[in-house]
mmCIF file with all atom_site columns, C-alpha atoms in Angstrom:
data_model
loop_
_atom_site.group_PDB
_atom_site.id
_atom_site.type_symbol
_atom_site.label_atom_id
_atom_site.label_alt_id
_atom_site.label_comp_id
_atom_site.label_asym_id
_atom_site.label_entity_id
_atom_site.label_seq_id
_atom_site.pdbx_PDB_ins_code
_atom_site.Cartn_x
_atom_site.Cartn_y
_atom_site.Cartn_z
_atom_site.occupancy
_atom_site.B_iso_or_equiv
_atom_site.pdbx_formal_charge
_atom_site.auth_seq_id
_atom_site.auth_comp_id
_atom_site.auth_asym_id
_atom_site.auth_atom_id
_atom_site.pdbx_PDB_model_num
ATOM 1   C CA . SER A 1 1   ? 186.822 108.014 87.960 1.00 0.00 ? 285 SER A CA 1
ATOM 2   C CA . MET A 1 2   ? 186.114 103.800 87.749 1.00 0.00 ? 286 MET A CA 1
ATOM 3   C CA . ASP A 1 3   ? 184.832 104.187 91.017 1.00 0.00 ? 287 ASP A CA 1
ATOM 4   C CA . LYS A 1 4   ? 181.959 106.454 89.723 1.00 0.00 ? 288 LYS A CA 1
ATOM 5   C CA . ILE A 1 5   ? 181.659 104.437 87.490 1.00 0.00 ? 289 ILE A CA 1
ATOM 6   C CA . LYS A 1 6   ? 180.486 100.826 88.932 1.00 0.00 ? 290 LYS A CA 1
ATOM 7   C CA . GLN A 1 7   ? 178.882 104.038 91.282 1.00 0.00 ? 291 GLN A CA 1
ATOM 8   C CA . VAL A 1 8   ? 176.318 104.163 88.298 1.00 0.00 ? 292 VAL A CA 1
ATOM 9   C CA . ILE A 1 9   ? 176.245 100.155 86.777 1.00 0.00 ? 293 ILE A CA 1
ATOM 10  C CA . GLU A 1 10  ? 175.150 99.323  90.435 1.00 0.00 ? 294 GLU A CA 1
ATOM 11  C CA . ALA A 1 11  ? 172.860 101.859 90.864 1.00 0.00 ? 295 ALA A CA 1
ATOM 12  C CA . ILE A 1 12  ? 171.078 100.763 87.670 1.00 0.00 ? 296 ILE A CA 1
ATOM 13  C CA . GLU A 1 13  ? 171.362 96.938  89.051 1.00 0.00 ? 297 GLU A CA 1
ATOM 14  C CA . ALA A 1 14  ? 169.254 97.448  92.078 1.00 0.00 ? 298 ALA A CA 1
ATOM 15  C CA . ASN A 1 15  ? 166.695 99.292  89.928 1.00 0.00 ? 299 ASN A CA 1
ATOM 16  C CA . THR A 1 16  ? 164.431 97.077  90.391 1.00 0.00 ? 300 THR A CA 1
ATOM 17  C CA . GLN A 1 17  ? 161.721 98.303  86.792 1.00 0.00 ? 301 GLN A CA 1
ATOM 18  C CA . GLU A 1 18  ? 161.410 97.664  84.014 1.00 0.00 ? 302 GLU A CA 1
ATOM 19  C CA . TYR A 1 19  ? 163.156 99.533  81.403 1.00 0.00 ? 303 TYR A CA 1
ATOM 20  C CA . ILE A 1 20  ? 165.153 102.664 82.453 1.00 0.00 ? 304 ILE A CA 1
ATOM 21  C CA . VAL A 1 21  ? 166.646 105.040 80.944 1.00 0.00 ? 305 VAL A CA 1
ATOM 22  C CA . ILE A 1 22  ? 170.050 106.587 81.303 1.00 0.00 ? 306 ILE A CA 1
ATOM 23  C CA . ALA A 1 23  ? 170.595 109.937 80.135 1.00 0.00 ? 307 ALA A CA 1
ATOM 24  C CA . ILE A 1 24  ? 174.481 111.271 79.274 1.00 0.00 ? 308 ILE A CA 1
ATOM 25  C CA . ASP A 1 25  ? 175.040 114.985 78.354 1.00 0.00 ? 309 ASP A CA 1
ATOM 26  C CA . GLY A 1 26  ? 178.016 117.330 79.226 1.00 0.00 ? 310 GLY A CA 1
ATOM 27  C CA . ARG A 1 27  ? 180.849 119.383 77.333 1.00 0.00 ? 311 ARG A CA 1
ATOM 28  C CA . CYS A 1 28  ? 181.800 117.882 74.240 1.00 0.00 ? 312 CYS A CA 1
ATOM 29  C CA . ALA A 1 29  ? 185.398 115.601 74.418 1.00 0.00 ? 313 ALA A CA 1
ATOM 30  C CA . SER A 1 30  ? 184.347 114.948 77.542 1.00 0.00 ? 314 SER A CA 1
ATOM 31  C CA . GLY A 1 31  ? 183.289 111.701 77.029 1.00 0.00 ? 315 GLY A CA 1
ATOM 32  C CA . LYS A 1 32  ? 180.200 110.851 76.394 1.00 0.00 ? 316 LYS A CA 1
ATOM 33  C CA . THR A 1 33  ? 180.376 108.265 72.894 1.00 0.00 ? 317 THR A CA 1
ATOM 34  C CA . THR A 1 34  ? 182.358 106.124 75.523 1.00 0.00 ? 318 THR A CA 1
ATOM 35  C CA . LEU A 1 35  ? 181.018 105.657 78.191 1.00 0.00 ? 319 LEU A CA 1
ATOM 36  C CA . ALA A 1 36  ? 177.555 105.101 76.567 1.00 0.00 ? 320 ALA A CA 1
ATOM 37  C CA . ASN A 1 37  ? 178.867 102.253 75.167 1.00 0.00 ? 321 ASN A CA 1
ATOM 38  C CA . LYS A 1 38  ? 180.174 100.537 77.976 1.00 0.00 ? 322 LYS A CA 1
ATOM 39  C CA . LEU A 1 39  ? 177.137 101.115 79.852 1.00 0.00 ? 323 LEU A CA 1
ATOM 40  C CA . ALA A 1 40  ? 175.716 99.621  76.793 1.00 0.00 ? 324 ALA A CA 1
ATOM 41  C CA . GLN A 1 41  ? 178.184 97.009  76.842 1.00 0.00 ? 325 GLN A CA 1
ATOM 42  C CA . HIS A 1 42  ? 177.437 95.707  80.215 1.00 0.00 ? 326 HIS A CA 1
ATOM 43  C CA . PHE A 1 43  ? 173.490 96.108  79.637 1.00 0.00 ? 327 PHE A CA 1
ATOM 44  C CA . HIS A 1 44  ? 173.086 95.238  75.946 1.00 0.00 ? 328 HIS A CA 1
ATOM 45  C CA . ALA A 1 45  ? 171.509 98.815  75.778 1.00 0.00 ? 329 ALA A CA 1
ATOM 46  C CA . ASN A 1 46  ? 169.674 100.466 73.338 1.00 0.00 ? 330 ASN A CA 1
ATOM 47  C CA . VAL A 1 47  ? 171.595 103.765 72.389 1.00 0.00 ? 331 VAL A CA 1
ATOM 48  C CA . PHE A 1 48  ? 169.761 106.984 70.989 1.00 0.00 ? 332 PHE A CA 1
ATOM 49  C CA . HIS A 1 49  ? 172.577 109.709 69.987 1.00 0.00 ? 333 HIS A CA 1
ATOM 50  C CA . MET A 1 50  ? 171.334 113.590 70.132 1.00 0.00 ? 334 MET A CA 1
ATOM 51  C CA . ASP A 1 51  ? 174.088 114.626 66.971 1.00 0.00 ? 335 ASP A CA 1
ATOM 52  C CA . ASP A 1 52  ? 171.658 112.450 65.630 1.00 0.00 ? 336 ASP A CA 1
ATOM 53  C CA . TYR A 1 53  ? 169.105 115.481 65.929 1.00 0.00 ? 337 TYR A CA 1
ATOM 54  C CA . PHE A 1 54  ? 170.688 118.212 65.199 1.00 0.00 ? 338 PHE A CA 1
ATOM 55  C CA . LEU A 1 55  ? 167.708 121.227 63.077 1.00 0.00 ? 339 LEU A CA 1
ATOM 56  C CA . ARG A 1 56  ? 167.765 120.404 59.268 1.00 0.00 ? 340 ARG A CA 1
ATOM 57  C CA . LYS A 1 57  ? 167.886 123.077 57.746 1.00 0.00 ? 341 LYS A CA 1
ATOM 58  C CA . GLU A 1 58  ? 164.789 125.439 57.958 1.00 0.00 ? 342 GLU A CA 1
ATOM 59  C CA . GLN A 1 59  ? 164.876 124.548 61.404 1.00 0.00 ? 343 GLN A CA 1
ATOM 60  C CA . ARG A 1 60  ? 168.165 126.906 61.312 1.00 0.00 ? 344 ARG A CA 1
ATOM 61  C CA . THR A 1 61  ? 165.197 129.598 62.393 1.00 0.00 ? 345 THR A CA 1
ATOM 62  C CA . LYS A 1 62  ? 167.482 133.249 64.742 1.00 0.00 ? 346 LYS A CA 1
ATOM 63  C CA . GLU A 1 63  ? 165.435 132.059 66.736 1.00 0.00 ? 347 GLU A CA 1
ATOM 64  C CA . ARG A 1 64  ? 165.551 128.697 67.065 1.00 0.00 ? 348 ARG A CA 1
ATOM 65  C CA . LEU A 1 65  ? 169.085 129.344 67.608 1.00 0.00 ? 349 LEU A CA 1
ATOM 66  C CA . SER A 1 66  ? 168.779 132.712 69.750 1.00 0.00 ? 350 SER A CA 1
ATOM 67  C CA . GLU A 1 67  ? 167.602 129.531 72.088 1.00 0.00 ? 351 GLU A CA 1
ATOM 68  C CA . ILE A 1 68  ? 169.416 127.807 75.352 1.00 0.00 ? 352 ILE A CA 1
ATOM 69  C CA . GLY A 1 69  ? 169.755 124.662 73.727 1.00 0.00 ? 353 GLY A CA 1
ATOM 70  C CA . GLY A 1 70  ? 167.911 125.747 71.186 1.00 0.00 ? 354 GLY A CA 1
ATOM 71  C CA . ASN A 1 71  ? 170.262 123.618 68.498 1.00 0.00 ? 355 ASN A CA 1
ATOM 72  C CA . VAL A 1 72  ? 169.053 120.028 68.385 1.00 0.00 ? 356 VAL A CA 1
ATOM 73  C CA . ASP A 1 73  ? 165.456 118.855 67.118 1.00 0.00 ? 357 ASP A CA 1
ATOM 74  C CA . ARG A 1 74  ? 163.644 118.205 70.515 1.00 0.00 ? 358 ARG A CA 1
ATOM 75  C CA . GLU A 1 75  ? 160.263 117.571 68.843 1.00 0.00 ? 359 GLU A CA 1
ATOM 76  C CA . ARG A 1 76  ? 161.333 114.459 66.763 1.00 0.00 ? 360 ARG A CA 1
ATOM 77  C CA . PHE A 1 77  ? 163.589 113.671 69.556 1.00 0.00 ? 361 PHE A CA 1
ATOM 78  C CA . ILE A 1 78  ? 160.904 112.844 71.599 1.00 0.00 ? 362 ILE A CA 1
ATOM 79  C CA . GLU A 1 79  ? 157.886 112.309 69.359 1.00 0.00 ? 363 GLU A CA 1
ATOM 80  C CA . GLU A 1 80  ? 160.961 109.200 67.536 1.00 0.00 ? 364 GLU A CA 1
ATOM 81  C CA . VAL A 1 81  ? 162.210 108.169 70.779 1.00 0.00 ? 365 VAL A CA 1
ATOM 82  C CA . ALA A 1 82  ? 161.914 110.315 74.083 1.00 0.00 ? 366 ALA A CA 1
ATOM 83  C CA . SER A 1 83  ? 158.123 109.618 74.562 1.00 0.00 ? 367 SER A CA 1
ATOM 84  C CA . LYS A 1 84  ? 158.587 105.353 73.095 1.00 0.00 ? 368 LYS A CA 1
ATOM 85  C CA . LEU A 1 85  ? 160.310 104.953 76.080 1.00 0.00 ? 369 LEU A CA 1
ATOM 86  C CA . HIS A 1 86  ? 159.286 103.156 79.395 1.00 0.00 ? 370 HIS A CA 1
ATOM 87  C CA . SER A 1 87  ? 157.653 100.617 77.708 1.00 0.00 ? 371 SER A CA 1
ATOM 88  C CA . ASP A 1 88  ? 157.495 97.694  74.757 1.00 0.00 ? 372 ASP A CA 1
ATOM 89  C CA . THR A 1 89  ? 156.890 100.168 71.246 1.00 0.00 ? 373 THR A CA 1
ATOM 90  C CA . ASP A 1 90  ? 159.410 99.837  69.273 1.00 0.00 ? 374 ASP A CA 1
ATOM 91  C CA . ILE A 1 91  ? 161.549 102.330 67.729 1.00 0.00 ? 375 ILE A CA 1
ATOM 92  C CA . VAL A 1 92  ? 161.379 103.801 64.286 1.00 0.00 ? 376 VAL A CA 1
ATOM 93  C CA . PHE A 1 93  ? 163.498 106.497 64.287 1.00 0.00 ? 377 PHE A CA 1
ATOM 94  C CA . ALA A 1 94  ? 165.928 108.261 61.378 1.00 0.00 ? 378 ALA A CA 1
ATOM 95  C CA . PRO A 1 95  ? 169.263 109.765 62.228 1.00 0.00 ? 379 PRO A CA 1
ATOM 96  C CA . PHE A 1 96  ? 170.217 112.676 60.915 1.00 0.00 ? 380 PHE A CA 1
ATOM 97  C CA . ASP A 1 97  ? 172.777 112.905 58.500 1.00 0.00 ? 381 ASP A CA 1
ATOM 98  C CA . CYS A 1 98  ? 175.210 115.816 58.949 1.00 0.00 ? 382 CYS A CA 1
ATOM 99  C CA . LYS A 1 99  ? 177.501 115.523 55.475 1.00 0.00 ? 383 LYS A CA 1
ATOM 100 C CA . THR A 1 100 ? 173.709 115.391 53.369 1.00 0.00 ? 384 THR A CA 1
ATOM 101 C CA . MET A 1 101 ? 172.181 116.843 56.020 1.00 0.00 ? 385 MET A CA 1
ATOM 102 C CA . ALA A 1 102 ? 169.040 115.520 55.101 1.00 0.00 ? 386 ALA A CA 1
ATOM 103 C CA . LEU A 1 103 ? 167.319 112.800 57.179 1.00 0.00 ? 387 LEU A CA 1
ATOM 104 C CA . LYS A 1 104 ? 168.761 108.653 56.650 1.00 0.00 ? 388 LYS A CA 1
ATOM 105 C CA . GLU A 1 105 ? 166.600 106.413 56.285 1.00 0.00 ? 389 GLU A CA 1
ATOM 106 C CA . LYS A 1 106 ? 164.577 104.794 59.508 1.00 0.00 ? 390 LYS A CA 1
ATOM 107 C CA . ARG A 1 107 ? 165.551 102.517 61.331 1.00 0.00 ? 391 ARG A CA 1
ATOM 108 C CA . THR A 1 108 ? 163.379 99.622  64.387 1.00 0.00 ? 392 THR A CA 1
ATOM 109 C CA . VAL A 1 109 ? 164.802 98.997  67.131 1.00 0.00 ? 393 VAL A CA 1
ATOM 110 C CA . LYS A 1 110 ? 163.471 96.889  69.722 1.00 0.00 ? 394 LYS A CA 1
ATOM 111 C CA . GLN A 1 111 ? 163.209 98.065  73.342 1.00 0.00 ? 395 GLN A CA 1
ATOM 112 C CA . THR A 1 112 ? 166.238 97.528  75.718 1.00 0.00 ? 396 THR A CA 1
ATOM 113 C CA . HIS A 1 113 ? 166.229 96.858  79.846 1.00 0.00 ? 397 HIS A CA 1
ATOM 114 C CA . VAL A 1 114 ? 167.946 99.965  79.590 1.00 0.00 ? 398 VAL A CA 1
ATOM 115 C CA . THR A 1 115 ? 167.870 102.789 77.300 1.00 0.00 ? 399 THR A CA 1
ATOM 116 C CA . ILE A 1 116 ? 170.813 104.645 77.342 1.00 0.00 ? 400 ILE A CA 1
ATOM 117 C CA . ILE A 1 117 ? 170.146 108.844 75.700 1.00 0.00 ? 401 ILE A CA 1
ATOM 118 C CA . GLU A 1 118 ? 174.004 109.871 74.954 1.00 0.00 ? 402 GLU A CA 1
ATOM 119 C CA . GLY A 1 119 ? 175.105 113.672 73.382 1.00 0.00 ? 403 GLY A CA 1
ATOM 120 C CA . SER A 1 120 ? 175.377 116.928 74.434 1.00 0.00 ? 404 SER A CA 1
ATOM 121 C CA . TYR A 1 121 ? 171.285 118.343 75.064 1.00 0.00 ? 405 TYR A CA 1
ATOM 122 C CA . ALA A 1 122 ? 170.212 115.222 76.228 1.00 0.00 ? 406 ALA A CA 1
ATOM 123 C CA . MET A 1 123 ? 169.404 116.224 79.541 1.00 0.00 ? 407 MET A CA 1
ATOM 124 C CA . HIS A 1 124 ? 167.353 119.231 78.107 1.00 0.00 ? 408 HIS A CA 1
ATOM 125 C CA . PRO A 1 125 ? 164.787 120.444 80.708 1.00 0.00 ? 409 PRO A CA 1
ATOM 126 C CA . ALA A 1 126 ? 161.852 119.574 77.672 1.00 0.00 ? 410 ALA A CA 1
ATOM 127 C CA . LEU A 1 127 ? 163.999 115.741 77.792 1.00 0.00 ? 411 LEU A CA 1
ATOM 128 C CA . ARG A 1 128 ? 164.453 115.115 81.898 1.00 0.00 ? 412 ARG A CA 1
ATOM 129 C CA . LYS A 1 129 ? 161.561 114.158 82.442 1.00 0.00 ? 413 LYS A CA 1
ATOM 130 C CA . TYR A 1 130 ? 162.202 110.748 80.659 1.00 0.00 ? 414 TYR A CA 1
ATOM 131 C CA . TYR A 1 131 ? 164.567 109.937 82.300 1.00 0.00 ? 415 TYR A CA 1
ATOM 132 C CA . ASP A 1 132 ? 165.516 107.739 85.482 1.00 0.00 ? 416 ASP A CA 1
ATOM 133 C CA . TYR A 1 133 ? 168.609 108.312 85.737 1.00 0.00 ? 417 TYR A CA 1
ATOM 134 C CA . LEU A 1 134 ? 171.212 111.823 84.976 1.00 0.00 ? 418 LEU A CA 1
ATOM 135 C CA . ILE A 1 135 ? 174.405 111.304 84.188 1.00 0.00 ? 419 ILE A CA 1
ATOM 136 C CA . TYR A 1 136 ? 176.814 114.768 84.257 1.00 0.00 ? 420 TYR A CA 1
ATOM 137 C CA . LEU A 1 137 ? 180.959 114.706 81.965 1.00 0.00 ? 421 LEU A CA 1
ATOM 138 C CA . THR A 1 138 ? 182.685 116.808 82.956 1.00 0.00 ? 422 THR A CA 1
ATOM 139 C CA . ILE A 1 139 ? 186.267 117.902 81.363 1.00 0.00 ? 423 ILE A CA 1
ATOM 140 C CA . ASP A 1 140 ? 189.291 120.971 81.567 1.00 0.00 ? 424 ASP A CA 1
ATOM 141 C CA . SER A 1 141 ? 189.511 123.335 78.713 1.00 0.00 ? 425 SER A CA 1
ATOM 142 C CA . GLN A 1 142 ? 192.927 122.359 78.590 1.00 0.00 ? 426 GLN A CA 1
ATOM 143 C CA . THR A 1 143 ? 191.811 118.517 78.485 1.00 0.00 ? 427 THR A CA 1
ATOM 144 C CA . GLN A 1 144 ? 189.486 119.935 75.998 1.00 0.00 ? 428 GLN A CA 1
ATOM 145 C CA . GLN A 1 145 ? 190.794 121.648 73.101 1.00 0.00 ? 429 GLN A CA 1
ATOM 146 C CA . LYS A 1 146 ? 193.441 119.264 73.311 1.00 0.00 ? 430 LYS A CA 1
ATOM 147 C CA . ARG A 1 147 ? 191.338 116.299 72.505 1.00 0.00 ? 431 ARG A CA 1
ATOM 148 C CA . LEU A 1 148 ? 189.063 118.241 69.835 1.00 0.00 ? 432 LEU A CA 1
ATOM 149 C CA . TYR A 1 149 ? 192.439 118.967 68.437 1.00 0.00 ? 433 TYR A CA 1
ATOM 150 C CA . GLU A 1 150 ? 193.221 115.688 68.252 1.00 0.00 ? 434 GLU A CA 1
ATOM 151 C CA . ARG A 1 151 ? 189.930 114.504 67.402 1.00 0.00 ? 435 ARG A CA 1
ATOM 152 C CA . ASN A 1 152 ? 189.746 116.215 64.439 1.00 0.00 ? 436 ASN A CA 1
ATOM 153 C CA . PRO A 1 153 ? 191.978 119.485 63.479 1.00 0.00 ? 437 PRO A CA 1
ATOM 154 C CA . GLU A 1 154 ? 190.006 120.924 60.285 1.00 0.00 ? 438 GLU A CA 1
ATOM 155 C CA . LYS A 1 155 ? 187.816 121.102 62.630 1.00 0.00 ? 439 LYS A CA 1
ATOM 156 C CA . TYR A 1 156 ? 188.587 122.508 66.099 1.00 0.00 ? 440 TYR A CA 1
ATOM 157 C CA . ASP A 1 157 ? 187.999 126.144 65.218 1.00 0.00 ? 441 ASP A CA 1
ATOM 158 C CA . ASP A 1 158 ? 184.886 125.256 64.923 1.00 0.00 ? 442 ASP A CA 1
ATOM 159 C CA . PHE A 1 159 ? 184.979 123.829 68.220 1.00 0.00 ? 443 PHE A CA 1
ATOM 160 C CA . VAL A 1 160 ? 186.673 126.533 69.893 1.00 0.00 ? 444 VAL A CA 1
ATOM 161 C CA . ASN A 1 161 ? 184.791 129.060 68.325 1.00 0.00 ? 445 ASN A CA 1
ATOM 162 C CA . ARG A 1 162 ? 180.737 128.333 67.804 1.00 0.00 ? 446 ARG A CA 1
ATOM 163 C CA . TRP A 1 163 ? 180.324 124.575 69.699 1.00 0.00 ? 447 TRP A CA 1
ATOM 164 C CA . ILE A 1 164 ? 181.723 125.407 72.502 1.00 0.00 ? 448 ILE A CA 1
ATOM 165 C CA . PRO A 1 165 ? 180.211 128.484 73.604 1.00 0.00 ? 449 PRO A CA 1
ATOM 166 C CA . LEU A 1 166 ? 176.740 127.199 73.003 1.00 0.00 ? 450 LEU A CA 1
ATOM 167 C CA . GLU A 1 167 ? 177.151 124.051 74.962 1.00 0.00 ? 451 GLU A CA 1
ATOM 168 C CA . GLU A 1 168 ? 178.997 126.685 77.866 1.00 0.00 ? 452 GLU A CA 1
ATOM 169 C CA . ARG A 1 169 ? 175.333 129.171 77.971 1.00 0.00 ? 453 ARG A CA 1
ATOM 170 C CA . TYR A 1 170 ? 173.126 125.568 78.445 1.00 0.00 ? 454 TYR A CA 1
ATOM 171 C CA . PHE A 1 171 ? 175.780 124.013 80.732 1.00 0.00 ? 455 PHE A CA 1
ATOM 172 C CA . THR A 1 172 ? 175.211 127.912 83.268 1.00 0.00 ? 456 THR A CA 1
ATOM 173 C CA . ALA A 1 173 ? 171.990 127.651 82.170 1.00 0.00 ? 457 ALA A CA 1
ATOM 174 C CA . TYR A 1 174 ? 170.594 124.965 83.917 1.00 0.00 ? 458 TYR A CA 1
ATOM 175 C CA . CYS A 1 175 ? 173.559 123.094 85.981 1.00 0.00 ? 459 CYS A CA 1
ATOM 176 C CA . PHE A 1 176 ? 173.344 120.174 85.526 1.00 0.00 ? 460 PHE A CA 1
ATOM 177 C CA . GLU A 1 177 ? 175.811 119.415 88.457 1.00 0.00 ? 461 GLU A CA 1
ATOM 178 C CA . LYS A 1 178 ? 173.923 119.810 90.800 1.00 0.00 ? 462 LYS A CA 1
ATOM 179 C CA . ILE A 1 179 ? 170.823 118.041 89.069 1.00 0.00 ? 463 ILE A CA 1
ATOM 180 C CA . CYS A 1 180 ? 172.213 114.860 88.293 1.00 0.00 ? 464 CYS A CA 1
ATOM 181 C CA . ASN A 1 181 ? 172.490 111.744 89.630 1.00 0.00 ? 465 ASN A CA 1
ATOM 182 C CA . ILE A 1 182 ? 176.689 111.392 89.321 1.00 0.00 ? 466 ILE A CA 1
ATOM 183 C CA . CYS A 1 183 ? 179.203 113.878 87.920 1.00 0.00 ? 467 CYS A CA 1
ATOM 184 C CA . ILE A 1 184 ? 182.553 112.618 86.555 1.00 0.00 ? 468 ILE A CA 1
ATOM 185 C CA . LYS A 1 185 ? 185.036 114.573 85.617 1.00 0.00 ? 469 LYS A CA 1
ATOM 186 C CA . ALA A 1 186 ? 186.918 113.548 82.315 1.00 0.00 ? 470 ALA A CA 1
ATOM 187 C CA . GLU A 1 187 ? 190.249 112.776 83.852 1.00 0.00 ? 471 GLU A CA 1
ATOM 188 C CA . GLU A 1 188 ? 189.553 110.775 86.155 1.00 0.00 ? 472 GLU A CA 1
ATOM 189 C CA . TRP A 1 189 ? 188.579 108.133 83.994 1.00 0.00 ? 473 TRP A CA 1
#
């Protein structure tokens, strides 16, 4: 609800640290990117997307894909982004392009007071220590399926049969509703 988002904003504004990092994780189509963009506008924050850290072809081994939450290149994310947070170091990163299955050109961004990390697998245990505030978004499966179909009918089956089961395994394993600072249901806002 807007109340919950207001609560997030107030908590961040009350935090006196020089650098504050917010992670937004949750089910696909629950509004992670939309919320990240709203908060980014409010705080003039950088946003980094976990979708820019999908595994490259050579990393997609059977072992890696069988790991819970293993289908994101968290090692590269730590090296390029997470390890540089909470400092005034510029962040130099190369987003992954799903269409070409290759890394795009490197970009450089200056640190901002607030940084937002958004996307599925953002709150993987290997990444959690880099964050100050955890937001988990959830959505009921009917609303989720409706949104996914409206967003991209050609990819709908892929989401339902492949991506959602992987995400669900990850959410079940790590009980984010219990560890996050705030849990927001998509239907509430």
